[in-house]
């Protein structure tokens, strides 16, 4: 899968932020509360879904 051949690379980077946070934390993510981990997982899934659907024009919380 080639990520940067289509679309805006800056948008793709924004979509990757939740996943990168989880990767950066590694096993230390286990000290986070269940609710925090659940929220992160939901953000990762939402970003992935937006990427697949090509919906990279709008982001949550952005006006």
JSON list of N, CA and C in Angstrom, two decimals:
[
{"chain": "A", "resi": 1, "resn": "UNK", "atom": "N", "xyz": [0.84, -1.17, 0.00]},
{"chain": "A", "resi": 1, "resn": "UNK", "atom": "CA", "xyz": [0.00, 0.00, 0.00]},
{"chain": "A", "resi": 1, "resn": "UNK", "atom": "C", "xyz": [0.89, 1.24, 0.00]},
{"chain": "A", "resi": 2, "resn": "UNK", "atom": "N", "xyz": [0.70, 2.09, -0.97]},
{"chain": "A", "resi": 2, "resn": "UNK", "atom": "CA", "xyz": [1.45, 3.34, -1.07]},
{"chain": "A", "resi": 2, "resn": "UNK", "atom": "C", "xyz": [0.55, 4.45, -0.53]},
{"chain": "A", "resi": 3, "resn": "UNK", "atom": "N", "xyz": [1.02, 5.12, 0.51]},
{"chain": "A", "resi": 3, "resn": "UNK", "atom": "CA", "xyz": [0.20, 6.12, 1.19]},
{"chain": "A", "resi": 3, "resn": "UNK", "atom": "C", "xyz": [0.24, 7.47, 0.51]},
{"chain": "A", "resi": 4, "resn": "UNK", "atom": "N", "xyz": [1.39, 7.88, 0.02]},
{"chain": "A", "resi": 4, "resn": "UNK", "atom": "CA", "xyz": [1.56, 9.26, -0.42]},
{"chain": "A", "resi": 4, "resn": "UNK", "atom": "C", "xyz": [1.38, 9.49, -1.91]},
{"chain": "A", "resi": 5, "resn": "UNK", "atom": "N", "xyz": [0.95, 8.51, -2.68]},
{"chain": "A", "resi": 5, "resn": "UNK", "atom": "CA", "xyz": [0.76, 8.72, -4.11]},
{"chain": "A", "resi": 5, "resn": "UNK", "atom": "C", "xyz": [-0.48, 9.54, -4.42]},
{"chain": "A", "resi": 6, "resn": "UNK", "atom": "N", "xyz": [-1.42, 9.57, -3.54]},
{"chain": "A", "resi": 6, "resn": "UNK", "atom": "CA", "xyz": [-2.64, 10.32, -3.79]},
{"chain": "A", "resi": 6, "resn": "UNK", "atom": "C", "xyz": [-3.02, 11.07, -2.51]},
{"chain": "A", "resi": 7, "resn": "UNK", "atom": "N", "xyz": [-3.74, 12.14, -2.69]},
{"chain": "A", "resi": 7, "resn": "UNK", "atom": "CA", "xyz": [-4.18, 12.88, -1.52]},
{"chain": "A", "resi": 7, "resn": "UNK", "atom": "C", "xyz": [-3.12, 13.84, -1.03]},
{"chain": "A", "resi": 8, "resn": "UNK", "atom": "N", "xyz": [-3.43, 14.49, 0.04]},
{"chain": "A", "resi": 8, "resn": "UNK", "atom": "CA", "xyz": [-2.56, 15.48, 0.64]},
{"chain": "A", "resi": 8, "resn": "UNK", "atom": "C", "xyz": [-1.71, 14.83, 1.72]},
{"chain": "A", "resi": 9, "resn": "UNK", "atom": "N", "xyz": [-0.39, 14.84, 1.59]},
{"chain": "A", "resi": 9, "resn": "UNK", "atom": "CA", "xyz": [0.48, 14.21, 2.59]},
{"chain": "A", "resi": 9, "resn": "UNK", "atom": "C", "xyz": [0.27, 14.78, 4.00]},
{"chain": "A", "resi": 10, "resn": "UNK", "atom": "N", "xyz": [-0.03, 16.07, 4.11]},
{"chain": "A", "resi": 10, "resn": "UNK", "atom": "CA", "xyz": [-0.27, 16.65, 5.43]},
{"chain": "A", "resi": 10, "resn": "UNK", "atom": "C", "xyz": [-1.49, 16.04, 6.09]},
{"chain": "A", "resi": 11, "resn": "UNK", "atom": "N", "xyz": [-2.53, 15.79, 5.31]},
{"chain": "A", "resi": 11, "resn": "UNK", "atom": "CA", "xyz": [-3.75, 15.15, 5.84]},
{"chain": "A", "resi": 11, "resn": "UNK", "atom": "C", "xyz": [-3.43, 13.73, 6.30]},
{"chain": "A", "resi": 12, "resn": "UNK", "atom": "N", "xyz": [-2.65, 13.02, 5.52]},
{"chain": "A", "resi": 12, "resn": "UNK", "atom": "CA", "xyz": [-2.29, 11.66, 5.89]},
{"chain": "A", "resi": 12, "resn": "UNK", "atom": "C", "xyz": [-1.50, 11.67, 7.19]},
{"chain": "A", "resi": 13, "resn": "UNK", "atom": "N", "xyz": [-0.59, 12.61, 7.34]},
{"chain": "A", "resi": 13, "resn": "UNK", "atom": "CA", "xyz": [0.18, 12.71, 8.59]},
{"chain": "A", "resi": 13, "resn": "UNK", "atom": "C", "xyz": [-0.74, 12.95, 9.78]},
{"chain": "A", "resi": 14, "resn": "UNK", "atom": "N", "xyz": [-1.76, 13.79, 9.60]},
{"chain": "A", "resi": 14, "resn": "UNK", "atom": "CA", "xyz": [-2.71, 14.05, 10.69]},
{"chain": "A", "resi": 14, "resn": "UNK", "atom": "C", "xyz": [-3.49, 12.78, 11.04]},
{"chain": "A", "resi": 15, "resn": "UNK", "atom": "N", "xyz": [-3.83, 12.01, 10.02]},
{"chain": "A", "resi": 15, "resn": "UNK", "atom": "CA", "xyz": [-4.55, 10.77, 10.27]},
{"chain": "A", "resi": 15, "resn": "UNK", "atom": "C", "xyz": [-3.68, 9.75, 11.00]},
{"chain": "A", "resi": 16, "resn": "UNK", "atom": "N", "xyz": [-2.39, 9.83, 10.81]},
{"chain": "A", "resi": 16, "resn": "UNK", "atom": "CA", "xyz": [-1.47, 8.88, 11.45]},
{"chain": "A", "resi": 16, "resn": "UNK", "atom": "C", "xyz": [-1.16, 9.21, 12.91]},
{"chain": "A", "resi": 17, "resn": "UNK", "atom": "N", "xyz": [-1.46, 10.41, 13.36]},
{"chain": "A", "resi": 17, "resn": "UNK", "atom": "CA", "xyz": [-1.09, 10.84, 14.72]},
{"chain": "A", "resi": 17, "resn": "UNK", "atom": "C", "xyz": [-1.54, 9.90, 15.83]},
{"chain": "A", "resi": 18, "resn": "UNK", "atom": "N", "xyz": [-2.81, 9.47, 15.86]},
{"chain": "A", "resi": 18, "resn": "UNK", "atom": "CA", "xyz": [-3.20, 8.56, 16.95]},
{"chain": "A", "resi": 18, "resn": "UNK", "atom": "C", "xyz": [-2.40, 7.25, 16.94]},
{"chain": "A", "resi": 19, "resn": "UNK", "atom": "N", "xyz": [-2.18, 6.69, 15.76]},
{"chain": "A", "resi": 19, "resn": "UNK", "atom": "CA", "xyz": [-1.42, 5.44, 15.67]},
{"chain": "A", "resi": 19, "resn": "UNK", "atom": "C", "xyz": [0.04, 5.66, 16.09]},
{"chain": "A", "resi": 20, "resn": "UNK", "atom": "N", "xyz": [0.61, 6.77, 15.68]},
{"chain": "A", "resi": 20, "resn": "UNK", "atom": "CA", "xyz": [2.00, 7.07, 16.04]},
{"chain": "A", "resi": 20, "resn": "UNK", "atom": "C", "xyz": [2.16, 7.24, 17.55]},
{"chain": "A", "resi": 21, "resn": "UNK", "atom": "N", "xyz": [1.16, 7.82, 18.19]},
{"chain": "A", "resi": 21, "resn": "UNK", "atom": "CA", "xyz": [1.22, 7.98, 19.65]},
{"chain": "A", "resi": 21, "resn": "UNK", "atom": "C", "xyz": [1.27, 6.61, 20.32]},
{"chain": "A", "resi": 22, "resn": "UNK", "atom": "N", "xyz": [0.42, 5.70, 19.87]},
{"chain": "A", "resi": 22, "resn": "UNK", "atom": "CA", "xyz": [0.39, 4.36, 20.45]},
{"chain": "A", "resi": 22, "resn": "UNK", "atom": "C", "xyz": [1.73, 3.66, 20.22]},
{"chain": "A", "resi": 23, "resn": "UNK", "atom": "N", "xyz": [2.26, 3.77, 19.03]},
{"chain": "A", "resi": 23, "resn": "UNK", "atom": "CA", "xyz": [3.54, 3.13, 18.71]},
{"chain": "A", "resi": 23, "resn": "UNK", "atom": "C", "xyz": [4.66, 3.72, 19.54]},
{"chain": "A", "resi": 24, "resn": "UNK", "atom": "N", "xyz": [4.67, 5.04, 19.68]},
{"chain": "A", "resi": 24, "resn": "UNK", "atom": "CA", "xyz": [5.71, 5.72, 20.46]},
{"chain": "A", "resi": 24, "resn": "UNK", "atom": "C", "xyz": [5.69, 5.26, 21.92]},
{"chain": "A", "resi": 25, "resn": "UNK", "atom": "N", "xyz": [4.50, 5.10, 22.48]},
{"chain": "A", "resi": 25, "resn": "UNK", "atom": "CA", "xyz": [4.37, 4.69, 23.89]},
{"chain": "A", "resi": 25, "resn": "UNK", "atom": "C", "xyz": [4.73, 3.23, 24.09]},
{"chain": "A", "resi": 26, "resn": "UNK", "atom": "N", "xyz": [4.52, 2.42, 23.08]},
{"chain": "A", "resi": 26, "resn": "UNK", "atom": "CA", "xyz": [4.84, 1.00, 23.19]},
{"chain": "A", "resi": 26, "resn": "UNK", "atom": "C", "xyz": [4.08, 0.36, 24.34]},
{"chain": "A", "resi": 27, "resn": "UNK", "atom": "N", "xyz": [4.76, -0.48, 25.09]},
{"chain": "A", "resi": 27, "resn": "UNK", "atom": "CA", "xyz": [4.13, -1.19, 26.20]},
{"chain": "A", "resi": 27, "resn": "UNK", "atom": "C", "xyz": [3.73, -0.26, 27.34]},
{"chain": "A", "resi": 28, "resn": "UNK", "atom": "N", "xyz": [4.30, 0.94, 27.38]},
{"chain": "A", "resi": 28, "resn": "UNK", "atom": "CA", "xyz": [3.94, 1.89, 28.43]},
{"chain": "A", "resi": 28, "resn": "UNK", "atom": "C", "xyz": [2.47, 2.32, 28.32]},
{"chain": "A", "resi": 29, "resn": "UNK", "atom": "N", "xyz": [1.85, 2.04, 27.20]},
{"chain": "A", "resi": 29, "resn": "UNK", "atom": "CA", "xyz": [0.43, 2.37, 27.04]},
{"chain": "A", "resi": 29, "resn": "UNK", "atom": "C", "xyz": [-0.42, 1.60, 28.04]},
{"chain": "A", "resi": 30, "resn": "UNK", "atom": "N", "xyz": [0.11, 0.50, 28.56]},
{"chain": "A", "resi": 30, "resn": "UNK", "atom": "CA", "xyz": [-0.63, -0.31, 29.52]},
{"chain": "A", "resi": 30, "resn": "UNK", "atom": "C", "xyz": [-0.91, 0.42, 30.83]},
{"chain": "A", "resi": 31, "resn": "UNK", "atom": "N", "xyz": [-0.13, 1.46, 31.14]},
{"chain": "A", "resi": 31, "resn": "UNK", "atom": "CA", "xyz": [-0.38, 2.21, 32.38]},
{"chain": "A", "resi": 31, "resn": "UNK", "atom": "C", "xyz": [-1.51, 3.22, 32.22]},
{"chain": "A", "resi": 32, "resn": "UNK", "atom": "N", "xyz": [-1.91, 3.47, 30.98]},
{"chain": "A", "resi": 32, "resn": "UNK", "atom": "CA", "xyz": [-3.03, 4.37, 30.74]},
{"chain": "A", "resi": 32, "resn": "UNK", "atom": "C", "xyz": [-4.33, 3.68, 31.18]},
{"chain": "A", "resi": 33, "resn": "UNK", "atom": "N", "xyz": [-5.32, 4.47, 31.53]},
{"chain": "A", "resi": 33, "resn": "UNK", "atom": "CA", "xyz": [-6.61, 3.91, 31.92]},
{"chain": "A", "resi": 33, "resn": "UNK", "atom": "C", "xyz": [-7.26, 3.20, 30.74]},
{"chain": "A", "resi": 34, "resn": "UNK", "atom": "N", "xyz": [-8.16, 2.29, 31.06]},
{"chain": "A", "resi": 34, "resn": "UNK", "atom": "CA", "xyz": [-8.87, 1.57, 30.02]},
{"chain": "A", "resi": 34, "resn": "UNK", "atom": "C", "xyz": [-9.60, 2.54, 29.09]},
{"chain": "A", "resi": 35, "resn": "UNK", "atom": "N", "xyz": [-10.23, 3.55, 29.67]},
{"chain": "A", "resi": 35, "resn": "UNK", "atom": "CA", "xyz": [-10.98, 4.53, 28.87]},
{"chain": "A", "resi": 35, "resn": "UNK", "atom": "C", "xyz": [-10.07, 5.28, 27.90]},
{"chain": "A", "resi": 36, "resn": "UNK", "atom": "N", "xyz": [-8.87, 5.63, 28.35]},
{"chain": "A", "resi": 36, "resn": "UNK", "atom": "CA", "xyz": [-7.92, 6.32, 27.48]},
{"chain": "A", "resi": 36, "resn": "UNK", "atom": "C", "xyz": [-7.49, 5.43, 26.34]},
{"chain": "A", "resi": 37, "resn": "UNK", "atom": "N", "xyz": [-7.18, 4.17, 26.65]},
{"chain": "A", "resi": 37, "resn": "UNK", "atom": "CA", "xyz": [-6.77, 3.23, 25.60]},
{"chain": "A", "resi": 37, "resn": "UNK", "atom": "C", "xyz": [-7.91, 2.98, 24.61]},
{"chain": "A", "resi": 38, "resn": "UNK", "atom": "N", "xyz": [-9.12, 2.89, 25.13]},
{"chain": "A", "resi": 38, "resn": "UNK", "atom": "CA", "xyz": [-10.29, 2.68, 24.26]},
{"chain": "A", "resi": 38, "resn": "UNK", "atom": "C", "xyz": [-10.46, 3.88, 23.34]},
{"chain": "A", "resi": 39, "resn": "UNK", "atom": "N", "xyz": [-10.33, 5.09, 23.89]},
{"chain": "A", "resi": 39, "resn": "UNK", "atom": "CA", "xyz": [-10.46, 6.30, 23.07]},
{"chain": "A", "resi": 39, "resn": "UNK", "atom": "C", "xyz": [-9.39, 6.36, 21.99]},
{"chain": "A", "resi": 40, "resn": "UNK", "atom": "N", "xyz": [-8.16, 6.02, 22.35]},
{"chain": "A", "resi": 40, "resn": "UNK", "atom": "CA", "xyz": [-7.08, 5.99, 21.35]},
{"chain": "A", "resi": 40, "resn": "UNK", "atom": "C", "xyz": [-7.38, 4.99, 20.24]},
{"chain": "A", "resi": 41, "resn": "UNK", "atom": "N", "xyz": [-7.84, 3.80, 20.63]},
{"chain": "A", "resi": 41, "resn": "UNK", "atom": "CA", "xyz": [-8.16, 2.78, 19.64]},
{"chain": "A", "resi": 41, "resn": "UNK", "atom": "C", "xyz": [-9.25, 3.26, 18.70]},
{"chain": "A", "resi": 42, "resn": "UNK", "atom": "N", "xyz": [-10.27, 3.91, 19.26]},
{"chain": "A", "resi": 42, "resn": "UNK", "atom": "CA", "xyz": [-11.36, 4.43, 18.43]},
{"chain": "A", "resi": 42, "resn": "UNK", "atom": "C", "xyz": [-10.86, 5.51, 17.47]},
{"chain": "A", "resi": 43, "resn": "UNK", "atom": "N", "xyz": [-9.92, 6.35, 17.94]},
{"chain": "A", "resi": 43, "resn": "UNK", "atom": "CA", "xyz": [-9.35, 7.37, 17.06]},
{"chain": "A", "resi": 43, "resn": "UNK", "atom": "C", "xyz": [-8.54, 6.74, 15.93]},
{"chain": "A", "resi": 44, "resn": "UNK", "atom": "N", "xyz": [-7.79, 5.68, 16.25]},
{"chain": "A", "resi": 44, "resn": "UNK", "atom": "CA", "xyz": [-7.02, 4.97, 15.22]},
{"chain": "A", "resi": 44, "resn": "UNK", "atom": "C", "xyz": [-7.97, 4.39, 14.17]},
{"chain": "A", "resi": 45, "resn": "UNK", "atom": "N", "xyz": [-9.02, 3.74, 14.63]},
{"chain": "A", "resi": 45, "resn": "UNK", "atom": "CA", "xyz": [-9.99, 3.15, 13.69]},
{"chain": "A", "resi": 45, "resn": "UNK", "atom": "C", "xyz": [-10.68, 4.21, 12.85]},
{"chain": "A", "resi": 46, "resn": "UNK", "atom": "N", "xyz": [-11.04, 5.32, 13.47]},
{"chain": "A", "resi": 46, "resn": "UNK", "atom": "CA", "xyz": [-11.70, 6.40, 12.73]},
{"chain": "A", "resi": 46, "resn": "UNK", "atom": "C", "xyz": [-10.77, 6.99, 11.66]},
{"chain": "A", "resi": 47, "resn": "UNK", "atom": "N", "xyz": [-9.52, 7.20, 12.03]},
{"chain": "A", "resi": 47, "resn": "UNK", "atom": "CA", "xyz": [-8.55, 7.74, 11.07]},
{"chain": "A", "resi": 47, "resn": "UNK", "atom": "C", "xyz": [-8.34, 6.78, 9.91]},
{"chain": "A", "resi": 48, "resn": "UNK", "atom": "N", "xyz": [-8.23, 5.50, 10.21]},
{"chain": "A", "resi": 48, "resn": "UNK", "atom": "CA", "xyz": [-8.05, 4.51, 9.17]},
{"chain": "A", "resi": 48, "resn": "UNK", "atom": "C", "xyz": [-9.25, 4.48, 8.23]},
{"chain": "A", "resi": 49, "resn": "UNK", "atom": "N", "xyz": [-10.43, 4.53, 8.81]},
{"chain": "A", "resi": 49, "resn": "UNK", "atom": "CA", "xyz": [-11.64, 4.53, 8.01]},
{"chain": "A", "resi": 49, "resn": "UNK", "atom": "C", "xyz": [-11.71, 5.78, 7.12]},
{"chain": "A", "resi": 50, "resn": "UNK", "atom": "N", "xyz": [-11.35, 6.94, 7.67]},
{"chain": "A", "resi": 50, "resn": "UNK", "atom": "CA", "xyz": [-11.35, 8.18, 6.88]},
{"chain": "A", "resi": 50, "resn": "UNK", "atom": "C", "xyz": [-10.37, 8.08, 5.72]},
{"chain": "A", "resi": 51, "resn": "UNK", "atom": "N", "xyz": [-9.21, 7.48, 5.98]},
{"chain": "A", "resi": 51, "resn": "UNK", "atom": "CA", "xyz": [-8.22, 7.33, 4.92]},
{"chain": "A", "resi": 51, "resn": "UNK", "atom": "C", "xyz": [-8.77, 6.44, 3.80]},
{"chain": "A", "resi": 52, "resn": "UNK", "atom": "N", "xyz": [-9.35, 5.30, 4.18]},
{"chain": "A", "resi": 52, "resn": "UNK", "atom": "CA", "xyz": [-9.88, 4.37, 3.18]},
{"chain": "A", "resi": 52, "resn": "UNK", "atom": "C", "xyz": [-11.01, 4.98, 2.37]},
{"chain": "A", "resi": 53, "resn": "UNK", "atom": "N", "xyz": [-11.81, 5.80, 3.01]},
{"chain": "A", "resi": 53, "resn": "UNK", "atom": "CA", "xyz": [-12.95, 6.41, 2.34]},
{"chain": "A", "resi": 53, "resn": "UNK", "atom": "C", "xyz": [-12.59, 7.71, 1.63]},
{"chain": "A", "resi": 54, "resn": "UNK", "atom": "N", "xyz": [-11.36, 8.14, 1.77]},
{"chain": "A", "resi": 54, "resn": "UNK", "atom": "CA", "xyz": [-10.92, 9.37, 1.12]},
{"chain": "A", "resi": 54, "resn": "UNK", "atom": "C", "xyz": [-11.46, 10.62, 1.79]},
{"chain": "A", "resi": 55, "resn": "UNK", "atom": "N", "xyz": [-11.90, 10.51, 3.02]},
{"chain": "A", "resi": 55, "resn": "UNK", "atom": "CA", "xyz": [-12.48, 11.65, 3.74]},
{"chain": "A", "resi": 55, "resn": "UNK", "atom": "C", "xyz": [-11.45, 12.42, 4.53]},
{"chain": "A", "resi": 56, "resn": "UNK", "atom": "N", "xyz": [-10.41, 12.87, 3.87]},
{"chain": "A", "resi": 56, "resn": "UNK", "atom": "CA", "xyz": [-9.34, 13.56, 4.58]},
{"chain": "A", "resi": 56, "resn": "UNK", "atom": "C", "xyz": [-9.49, 15.07, 4.51]},
{"chain": "A", "resi": 57, "resn": "UNK", "atom": "N", "xyz": [-10.62, 15.55, 4.09]},
{"chain": "A", "resi": 57, "resn": "UNK", "atom": "CA", "xyz": [-10.79, 17.01, 3.99]},
{"chain": "A", "resi": 57, "resn": "UNK", "atom": "C", "xyz": [-11.16, 17.64, 5.32]},
{"chain": "A", "resi": 58, "resn": "UNK", "atom": "N", "xyz": [-11.91, 16.91, 6.17]},
{"chain": "A", "resi": 58, "resn": "UNK", "atom": "CA", "xyz": [-12.35, 17.47, 7.44]},
{"chain": "A", "resi": 58, "resn": "UNK", "atom": "C", "xyz": [-11.86, 16.59, 8.58]},
{"chain": "A", "resi": 59, "resn": "UNK", "atom": "N", "xyz": [-11.52, 17.23, 9.69]},
{"chain": "A", "resi": 59, "resn": "UNK", "atom": "CA", "xyz": [-11.06, 16.52, 10.87]},
{"chain": "A", "resi": 59, "resn": "UNK", "atom": "C", "xyz": [-11.93, 16.89, 12.05]},
{"chain": "A", "resi": 60, "resn": "UNK", "atom": "N", "xyz": [-12.10, 15.98, 12.99]},
{"chain": "A", "resi": 60, "resn": "UNK", "atom": "CA", "xyz": [-12.90, 16.31, 14.17]},
{"chain": "A", "resi": 60, "resn": "UNK", "atom": "C", "xyz": [-12.29, 17.50, 14.91]},
{"chain": "A", "resi": 61, "resn": "UNK", "atom": "N", "xyz": [-13.13, 18.41, 15.34]},
{"chain": "A", "resi": 61, "resn": "UNK", "atom": "CA", "xyz": [-12.66, 19.57, 16.09]},
{"chain": "A", "resi": 61, "resn": "UNK", "atom": "C", "xyz": [-12.10, 20.68, 15.24]},
{"chain": "A", "resi": 62, "resn": "UNK", "atom": "N", "xyz": [-12.09, 20.51, 13.94]},
{"chain": "A", "resi": 62, "resn": "UNK", "atom": "CA", "xyz": [-11.53, 21.52, 13.04]},
{"chain": "A", "resi": 62, "resn": "UNK", "atom": "C", "xyz": [-12.66, 22.32, 12.43]},
{"chain": "A", "resi": 63, "resn": "UNK", "atom": "N", "xyz": [-12.52, 23.62, 12.38]},
{"chain": "A", "resi": 63, "resn": "UNK", "atom": "CA", "xyz": [-13.58, 24.49, 11.85]},
{"chain": "A", "resi": 63, "resn": "UNK", "atom": "C", "xyz": [-13.33, 24.87, 10.42]}
]
